[in-house]
Amino acid sequence: MHVRIRHRVKPFRTVAYDRRRNAVVLIDQRLLPHEFRAIALRDYRETARAIRDMAVRGAGAIAAAAAYGLAQGAAAFDGARPSSFERHVERVYRALASARPTAVDPLHAMDRVRQAMGSGPDVPSRKALACAAAERFASDQVAECEAIGRHGIRLVREGARILTHCNAGALAFVDIGSATAPMYAAWGAGLRFHVYCDETRPRCQGAALTAWELFQHGIPHTVIVDNAAGHLMRQGEIDLVLVGSDRVLGRTGEVANKIGTYTKAVLARHHGIPFYVAIPLSTLDWSTRSGKDIPIEERSADEVLGAWGRPRSGPATYVRIANPGSSARNPGFDVTPPDLITGILTPRGVFRPRDLWPNRHKLA
Ligand code: MRU
């Protein structure tokens, strides 16, 4: 991702691993768009906390953080007995897996690391294998996002007005992003278009993060409140909806994504606007049989009852918006049924949601 720091453009990855310091290094997304800062997490518990507190967020980014966190936890093990090492790794896995429940990518990422570790004959070689597997997961993810861009570029027409929800951009991955991949590819190829970013209450990932990212790339965009999308669609001002996902069920084609995605899909269908979901392969869940079985994260009511912001100068401040004494519900995700989705854009091409299962050999 290109980041402008004091008039200079620098390449950055959202999540990385510093092997020498055994630290997971990530962009602290809680500070954006006001401040750009990378933090180094020295212990797997800190990495798990950063996932839970959303210093790092987005399915692909928390997957990489979890993969690195597992390697980090393994590297910190002090001992030589394989059985104690395995018990320790299991504890680390659980701490990282329980940090956020809806996205399936962290589980797949850590399973890959654990599987790679299994072939090592002793503890030192397992540690080294874990580290290599986490790095491989991160670089494969970047390559997959590039492939999503190559397949998705044809969805973006010159002059298109694209709606996106939440942040499925470079900040939600190691780099590039899923929903943003076709945008970055199209922009790089000289196409010009406009992006509408849903604000995405309550945490405002669209207003804070997607808008920041598009600004870094110089892509024209406008932030809208979540409720404005229907109005713009009715006026004929949206040509395409492009979102990411935290879990796509391979068996049914159902898509879990940030709360409000389902509403946008219903609106898009009503107005005959194509609705695409862009994902890397780690987002595909081949075992869950129904969208009703996807764990939907319920976050703190405080996120709904108030909001965080930053005055022109001074630190971030929380302000209460809702009536004092009123309560709130805060489901973080919803599930969109397959019949509302035009296509699932993957690194292996575009599939209709119900064609995922018959094509599982290409996608696994
Ligand atoms: O709660 P978040 O910010 O971690 O939510 C994840 C998301 O940003 C979205 O649901 C996104 O569209 C898919 S993540 C690639």
Short mmCIF file of C-alpha atoms and ligand atoms in Angstrom, two decimals:
data_model
loop_
_atom_site.label_atom_id
_atom_site.label_comp_id
_atom_site.label_asym_id
_atom_site.label_seq_id
_atom_site.Cartn_x
_atom_site.Cartn_y
_atom_site.Cartn_z
CA MET A 1 0.00 0.00 0.00
CA HIS A 2 1.23 3.50 -0.76
CA VAL A 3 1.29 5.76 2.27
CA ARG A 4 2.03 9.46 2.03
CA ILE A 5 4.14 10.48 4.98
CA ARG A 6 5.30 14.09 4.99
CA HIS A 7 4.95 14.46 1.20
CA ARG A 8 6.80 11.23 0.53
CA VAL A 9 5.12 8.08 -0.71
CA LYS A 10 6.28 4.90 1.01
CA PRO A 11 5.25 1.27 0.49
CA PHE A 12 3.77 -0.35 3.60
CA ARG A 13 2.27 -3.68 4.61
CA THR A 14 -0.59 -3.69 7.09
CA VAL A 15 0.89 -6.62 9.02
CA ALA A 16 4.46 -7.92 9.09
CA TYR A 17 6.77 -9.96 11.29
CA ASP A 18 10.12 -8.89 12.66
CA ARG A 19 11.90 -12.17 13.19
CA ARG A 20 14.90 -10.68 14.97
CA ARG A 21 12.73 -9.12 17.69
CA ASN A 22 10.05 -11.86 17.48
CA ALA A 23 7.53 -9.06 17.09
CA VAL A 24 4.35 -8.75 15.03
CA VAL A 25 4.42 -5.29 13.49
CA LEU A 26 1.21 -3.69 12.34
CA ILE A 27 -0.41 -0.41 11.42
CA ASP A 28 -2.52 0.69 14.38
CA GLN A 29 -5.85 1.19 12.61
CA ARG A 30 -7.51 2.71 15.67
CA LEU A 31 -5.50 5.86 15.05
CA LEU A 32 -6.35 6.28 11.38
CA PRO A 33 -7.11 8.51 9.58
CA HIS A 34 -5.68 11.03 12.05
CA GLU A 35 -2.34 9.44 12.72
CA PHE A 36 -0.22 6.83 10.96
CA ARG A 37 1.71 4.67 13.39
CA ALA A 38 3.09 1.15 13.31
CA ILE A 39 3.24 -0.81 16.56
CA ALA A 40 5.43 -3.79 17.46
CA LEU A 41 3.78 -6.52 19.54
CA ARG A 42 6.34 -8.54 21.49
CA ASP A 43 4.22 -11.39 22.74
CA TYR A 44 1.39 -13.53 21.29
CA ARG A 45 -0.97 -12.30 24.03
CA GLU A 46 -0.36 -8.73 22.86
CA THR A 47 -1.04 -9.86 19.30
CA ALA A 48 -4.32 -11.48 20.39
CA ARG A 49 -5.29 -8.30 22.24
CA ALA A 50 -4.50 -6.18 19.16
CA ILE A 51 -6.89 -8.37 17.15
CA ARG A 52 -9.61 -8.22 19.81
CA ASP A 53 -9.27 -4.43 20.28
CA MET A 54 -9.17 -3.92 16.51
CA ALA A 55 -5.76 -2.29 16.31
CA VAL A 56 -5.66 -4.69 13.38
CA ARG A 57 -8.94 -5.68 11.74
CA GLY A 58 -10.34 -7.03 8.50
CA ALA A 59 -10.44 -10.76 7.79
CA GLY A 60 -7.18 -10.98 5.82
CA ALA A 61 -5.19 -8.76 8.17
CA ILE A 62 -6.28 -10.60 11.31
CA ALA A 63 -5.49 -13.86 9.52
CA ALA A 64 -1.92 -12.74 8.88
CA ALA A 65 -1.66 -11.37 12.43
CA ALA A 66 -2.88 -14.73 13.79
CA ALA A 67 -0.45 -16.71 11.59
CA TYR A 68 2.45 -14.53 12.71
CA GLY A 69 1.13 -14.60 16.29
CA LEU A 70 1.22 -18.40 16.27
CA ALA A 71 4.78 -18.39 14.94
CA GLN A 72 5.65 -15.75 17.52
CA GLY A 73 4.15 -17.79 20.36
CA ALA A 74 5.95 -20.91 19.13
CA ALA A 75 9.27 -19.06 18.91
CA ALA A 76 8.92 -17.87 22.50
CA PHE A 77 8.61 -21.42 23.86
CA ASP A 78 11.42 -22.19 26.23
CA GLY A 79 12.15 -25.91 26.24
CA ALA A 80 12.91 -28.93 24.08
CA ARG A 81 10.12 -31.44 24.84
CA PRO A 82 7.83 -31.79 21.79
CA SER A 83 4.78 -32.70 23.92
CA SER A 84 5.08 -29.53 26.07
CA PHE A 85 5.71 -27.53 22.92
CA GLU A 86 2.50 -28.89 21.35
CA ARG A 87 0.49 -28.01 24.47
CA HIS A 88 1.94 -24.50 24.40
CA VAL A 89 1.13 -24.10 20.69
CA GLU A 90 -2.46 -25.22 21.37
CA ARG A 91 -2.80 -22.50 24.05
CA VAL A 92 -1.44 -19.87 21.66
CA TYR A 93 -3.78 -21.08 18.90
CA ARG A 94 -6.81 -20.81 21.18
CA ALA A 95 -5.91 -17.34 22.43
CA LEU A 96 -5.58 -16.05 18.87
CA ALA A 97 -8.62 -17.93 17.53
CA SER A 98 -10.95 -16.60 20.21
CA ALA A 99 -10.00 -12.94 19.67
CA ARG A 100 -12.65 -12.42 16.93
CA PRO A 101 -15.15 -15.11 16.02
CA THR A 102 -16.78 -14.30 12.64
CA ALA A 103 -13.93 -14.29 10.12
CA VAL A 104 -12.79 -17.78 9.18
CA ASP A 105 -9.46 -16.64 7.66
CA PRO A 106 -7.49 -16.59 10.96
CA LEU A 107 -8.40 -20.23 11.58
CA HIS A 108 -7.34 -21.26 8.08
CA ALA A 109 -4.13 -19.25 8.39
CA MET A 110 -3.21 -20.83 11.73
CA ASP A 111 -4.15 -24.31 10.49
CA ARG A 112 -1.66 -23.84 7.67
CA VAL A 113 1.05 -22.83 10.12
CA ARG A 114 0.28 -25.72 12.45
CA GLN A 115 0.26 -28.22 9.63
CA ALA A 116 3.64 -26.99 8.37
CA MET A 117 5.05 -27.22 11.89
CA GLY A 118 3.94 -30.84 12.19
CA SER A 119 6.60 -32.10 9.81
CA GLY A 120 9.49 -30.82 11.95
CA PRO A 121 11.41 -33.52 13.88
CA ASP A 122 12.19 -31.34 16.90
CA VAL A 123 11.20 -28.09 18.59
CA PRO A 124 13.76 -25.76 16.89
CA SER A 125 12.82 -27.00 13.43
CA ARG A 126 9.09 -26.66 14.22
CA LYS A 127 9.66 -23.06 15.28
CA ALA A 128 11.48 -22.34 12.02
CA LEU A 129 8.77 -24.07 9.97
CA ALA A 130 6.06 -22.03 11.74
CA CYS A 131 7.80 -18.80 10.88
CA ALA A 132 8.28 -19.78 7.23
CA ALA A 133 4.65 -20.89 6.93
CA ALA A 134 3.35 -17.61 8.38
CA GLU A 135 5.48 -15.65 5.90
CA ARG A 136 4.21 -17.86 3.09
CA PHE A 137 0.61 -17.27 4.13
CA ALA A 138 1.18 -13.51 4.03
CA SER A 139 2.87 -13.50 0.64
CA ASP A 140 0.31 -15.92 -0.86
CA GLN A 141 -2.43 -13.60 0.33
CA VAL A 142 -0.81 -10.64 -1.43
CA ALA A 143 -0.54 -12.71 -4.62
CA GLU A 144 -4.20 -13.72 -4.31
CA CYS A 145 -5.29 -10.11 -3.92
CA GLU A 146 -3.30 -9.27 -7.07
CA ALA A 147 -5.12 -12.07 -8.89
CA ILE A 148 -8.48 -10.74 -7.63
CA GLY A 149 -7.50 -7.43 -9.21
CA ARG A 150 -6.67 -9.09 -12.53
CA HIS A 151 -10.00 -10.95 -12.64
CA GLY A 152 -12.01 -8.04 -11.27
CA ILE A 153 -10.72 -5.26 -13.49
CA ARG A 154 -13.34 -6.03 -16.13
CA LEU A 155 -16.10 -5.20 -13.63
CA VAL A 156 -14.94 -1.58 -13.47
CA ARG A 157 -16.09 0.47 -16.45
CA GLU A 158 -14.75 3.90 -17.36
CA GLY A 159 -16.75 6.48 -15.38
CA ALA A 160 -18.30 3.84 -13.08
CA ARG A 161 -19.75 4.82 -9.74
CA ILE A 162 -18.90 2.07 -7.28
CA LEU A 163 -20.36 1.57 -3.82
CA THR A 164 -18.33 -0.25 -1.18
CA HIS A 165 -19.11 -1.08 2.42
CA CYS A 166 -16.79 -1.14 5.44
CA ASN A 167 -13.12 -1.67 4.55
CA ALA A 168 -12.06 -4.62 2.45
CA GLY A 169 -8.99 -2.74 1.28
CA ALA A 170 -5.26 -3.02 1.86
CA LEU A 171 -5.82 -2.30 5.55
CA ALA A 172 -8.07 -5.36 5.83
CA PHE A 173 -5.31 -7.56 4.33
CA VAL A 174 -1.55 -7.68 4.24
CA ASP A 175 -1.76 -5.41 1.19
CA ILE A 176 -3.93 -4.45 -1.82
CA GLY A 177 -7.25 -5.70 -0.40
CA SER A 178 -10.03 -7.74 -1.96
CA ALA A 179 -12.86 -5.32 -2.83
CA THR A 180 -10.30 -2.62 -3.60
CA ALA A 181 -8.11 -4.89 -5.77
CA PRO A 182 -10.15 -4.32 -8.97
CA MET A 183 -10.21 -0.59 -8.18
CA TYR A 184 -6.44 -0.37 -7.77
CA ALA A 185 -5.91 -2.48 -10.90
CA ALA A 186 -8.33 -0.37 -12.93
CA TRP A 187 -6.85 2.88 -11.66
CA GLY A 188 -3.37 1.65 -12.53
CA ALA A 189 -4.61 0.79 -16.03
CA GLY A 190 -5.76 4.39 -16.53
CA LEU A 191 -9.52 3.94 -15.99
CA ARG A 192 -11.26 6.71 -14.12
CA PHE A 193 -14.20 6.11 -11.76
CA HIS A 194 -15.70 7.26 -8.47
CA VAL A 195 -16.10 5.32 -5.23
CA TYR A 196 -18.85 5.85 -2.67
CA CYS A 197 -17.70 4.70 0.77
CA ASP A 198 -20.44 3.71 3.18
CA GLU A 199 -19.58 5.30 6.49
CA THR A 200 -20.20 1.90 8.20
CA ARG A 201 -21.43 2.72 11.64
CA PRO A 202 -20.71 2.07 14.39
CA ARG A 203 -16.91 1.91 13.92
CA CYS A 204 -16.89 3.86 10.67
CA GLN A 205 -14.32 1.75 8.82
CA GLY A 206 -15.63 3.17 5.53
CA ALA A 207 -15.33 6.82 6.55
CA ALA A 208 -12.04 6.40 8.40
CA LEU A 209 -10.18 3.60 6.60
CA THR A 210 -11.47 3.09 3.06
CA ALA A 211 -11.60 6.84 2.52
CA TRP A 212 -8.04 7.16 3.88
CA GLU A 213 -6.77 4.39 1.60
CA LEU A 214 -8.42 5.77 -1.52
CA PHE A 215 -7.07 9.20 -0.67
CA GLN A 216 -3.54 7.74 -0.42
CA HIS A 217 -4.00 6.40 -3.95
CA GLY A 218 -5.56 9.59 -5.29
CA ILE A 219 -8.79 7.79 -6.24
CA PRO A 220 -11.85 10.08 -6.22
CA HIS A 221 -14.32 9.08 -3.53
CA THR A 222 -17.16 10.35 -1.38
CA VAL A 223 -18.22 9.19 2.07
CA ILE A 224 -21.95 8.66 2.53
CA VAL A 225 -23.98 7.71 5.59
CA ASP A 226 -25.08 4.10 5.47
CA ASN A 227 -28.69 5.10 4.89
CA ALA A 228 -27.90 7.15 1.76
CA ALA A 229 -27.11 4.17 -0.48
CA GLY A 230 -30.76 3.43 -1.34
CA HIS A 231 -31.36 7.02 -2.34
CA LEU A 232 -28.30 7.10 -4.60
CA MET A 233 -29.27 3.81 -6.20
CA ARG A 234 -32.78 5.06 -6.91
CA GLN A 235 -31.33 8.18 -8.53
CA GLY A 236 -29.23 5.98 -10.84
CA GLU A 237 -25.96 7.09 -9.23
CA ILE A 238 -24.51 3.64 -8.41
CA ASP A 239 -23.40 1.23 -11.17
CA LEU A 240 -21.72 -1.48 -9.14
CA VAL A 241 -21.46 -2.70 -5.54
CA LEU A 242 -18.17 -4.30 -4.54
CA VAL A 243 -17.64 -5.61 -1.00
CA GLY A 244 -15.42 -8.07 0.86
CA SER A 245 -16.35 -10.85 3.23
CA ASP A 246 -15.31 -12.43 6.50
CA ARG A 247 -16.67 -15.87 5.63
CA VAL A 248 -18.26 -17.32 2.50
CA LEU A 249 -19.93 -20.69 2.83
CA GLY A 250 -18.71 -22.91 0.02
CA ARG A 251 -21.72 -25.22 0.40
CA THR A 252 -24.46 -22.57 0.17
CA GLY A 253 -22.87 -19.41 -1.22
CA GLU A 254 -23.97 -17.36 1.81
CA VAL A 255 -21.76 -14.39 2.63
CA ALA A 256 -21.00 -13.02 6.10
CA ASN A 257 -19.78 -9.45 6.01
CA LYS A 258 -19.90 -6.22 7.99
CA ILE A 259 -23.34 -5.34 9.33
CA GLY A 260 -25.31 -3.52 6.66
CA THR A 261 -24.03 -5.59 3.73
CA TYR A 262 -27.28 -7.57 3.53
CA THR A 263 -29.28 -4.32 3.36
CA LYS A 264 -27.11 -3.12 0.46
CA ALA A 265 -27.55 -6.42 -1.36
CA VAL A 266 -31.36 -6.19 -1.07
CA LEU A 267 -31.25 -2.63 -2.38
CA ALA A 268 -28.91 -3.54 -5.23
CA ARG A 269 -31.21 -6.40 -6.31
CA HIS A 270 -34.24 -4.11 -6.17
CA HIS A 271 -32.49 -1.61 -8.43
CA GLY A 272 -30.88 -4.16 -10.76
CA ILE A 273 -27.33 -3.19 -9.77
CA PRO A 274 -24.61 -5.89 -9.89
CA PHE A 275 -23.40 -6.92 -6.44
CA TYR A 276 -20.00 -8.64 -6.20
CA VAL A 277 -18.12 -10.07 -3.22
CA ALA A 278 -14.31 -10.22 -3.49
CA ILE A 279 -12.42 -12.78 -1.40
CA PRO A 280 -9.13 -14.67 -1.15
CA LEU A 281 -9.35 -18.46 -0.82
CA SER A 282 -8.88 -18.34 2.97
CA THR A 283 -12.36 -16.77 3.32
CA LEU A 284 -14.05 -19.91 1.96
CA ASP A 285 -15.55 -22.09 4.66
CA TRP A 286 -16.25 -25.53 3.21
CA SER A 287 -17.58 -27.17 6.35
CA THR A 288 -20.28 -24.91 7.83
CA ARG A 289 -23.61 -26.02 6.39
CA SER A 290 -25.81 -22.99 6.98
CA GLY A 291 -25.44 -19.24 7.39
CA LYS A 292 -27.38 -19.62 10.64
CA ASP A 293 -24.35 -21.45 12.07
CA ILE A 294 -21.90 -18.59 11.41
CA PRO A 295 -20.87 -17.04 14.74
CA ILE A 296 -21.87 -13.40 14.58
CA GLU A 297 -19.77 -11.20 16.82
CA GLU A 298 -21.74 -8.98 19.19
CA ARG A 299 -19.63 -6.00 20.18
CA SER A 300 -19.96 -3.47 22.98
CA ALA A 301 -23.15 -1.39 23.09
CA ASP A 302 -20.93 1.66 23.68
CA GLU A 303 -19.97 1.63 19.99
CA VAL A 304 -23.62 2.27 19.08
CA LEU A 305 -24.49 4.60 21.94
CA GLY A 306 -21.65 6.97 21.14
CA ALA A 307 -18.77 7.57 18.77
CA TRP A 308 -15.04 8.20 18.80
CA GLY A 309 -13.66 11.27 17.08
CA ARG A 310 -10.74 13.61 17.21
CA PRO A 311 -10.90 17.40 17.51
CA ARG A 312 -8.59 19.53 15.35
CA SER A 313 -6.01 19.23 18.08
CA GLY A 314 -5.87 16.89 21.04
CA PRO A 315 -6.44 13.20 21.60
CA ALA A 316 -9.32 11.00 20.40
CA THR A 317 -12.48 11.49 22.41
CA TYR A 318 -15.57 9.39 22.95
CA VAL A 319 -18.85 11.29 22.92
CA ARG A 320 -22.24 9.92 23.92
CA ILE A 321 -24.87 10.24 21.20
CA ALA A 322 -27.80 8.13 22.38
CA ASN A 323 -30.17 8.95 25.16
CA PRO A 324 -28.51 8.32 28.52
CA GLY A 325 -30.09 5.26 30.09
CA SER A 326 -31.00 3.65 26.74
CA SER A 327 -29.39 0.35 25.75
CA ALA A 328 -28.20 -0.88 22.36
CA ARG A 329 -27.49 -4.02 20.33
CA ASN A 330 -24.39 -4.24 18.24
CA PRO A 331 -24.16 -7.26 15.92
CA GLY A 332 -20.97 -6.74 13.93
CA PHE A 333 -21.87 -8.81 10.86
CA ASP A 334 -24.80 -10.06 8.82
CA VAL A 335 -25.32 -12.86 6.32
CA THR A 336 -26.36 -12.23 2.72
CA PRO A 337 -28.13 -15.08 0.89
CA PRO A 338 -26.68 -16.28 -2.43
CA ASP A 339 -29.60 -15.21 -4.61
CA LEU A 340 -28.76 -11.54 -3.93
CA ILE A 341 -25.15 -11.91 -5.07
CA THR A 342 -24.16 -11.53 -8.73
CA GLY A 343 -20.76 -13.13 -8.31
CA ILE A 344 -17.99 -14.14 -5.93
CA LEU A 345 -14.73 -12.69 -7.21
CA THR A 346 -11.83 -14.95 -6.24
CA PRO A 347 -8.16 -15.31 -7.26
CA ARG A 348 -9.35 -18.14 -9.56
CA GLY A 349 -12.02 -16.09 -11.32
CA VAL A 350 -15.66 -15.14 -10.78
CA PHE A 351 -18.18 -17.76 -9.61
CA ARG A 352 -21.89 -17.62 -8.99
CA PRO A 353 -22.41 -18.30 -5.28
CA ARG A 354 -24.09 -21.64 -5.92
CA ASP A 355 -21.25 -22.70 -8.23
CA LEU A 356 -18.66 -22.57 -5.46
CA TRP A 357 -19.36 -26.09 -4.25
CA PRO A 358 -19.25 -27.78 -7.68
CA ASN A 359 -15.96 -25.92 -8.32
CA ARG A 360 -14.41 -26.69 -4.94
CA HIS A 361 -11.51 -28.57 -6.52
CA LYS A 362 -10.45 -25.27 -8.19
CA LEU A 363 -10.92 -23.22 -5.04
CA ALA A 364 -9.64 -25.35 -2.18
O1 MRU B 1 -14.96 -5.56 12.05
P1 MRU B 1 -13.94 -5.51 10.99
O2 MRU B 1 -13.51 -4.14 10.61
O3 MRU B 1 -12.79 -6.44 11.22
O4 MRU B 1 -14.76 -6.09 9.79
C1 MRU B 1 -14.18 -6.71 8.76
C2 MRU B 1 -14.44 -5.91 7.56
O5 MRU B 1 -13.80 -4.93 7.34
C3 MRU B 1 -15.47 -6.27 6.67
O6 MRU B 1 -16.46 -7.04 7.06
C4 MRU B 1 -14.91 -6.44 5.29
O7 MRU B 1 -15.85 -6.04 4.40
C5 MRU B 1 -14.41 -7.80 5.02
S1 MRU B 1 -12.86 -8.09 5.70
C6 MRU B 1 -11.90 -8.38 4.32
#
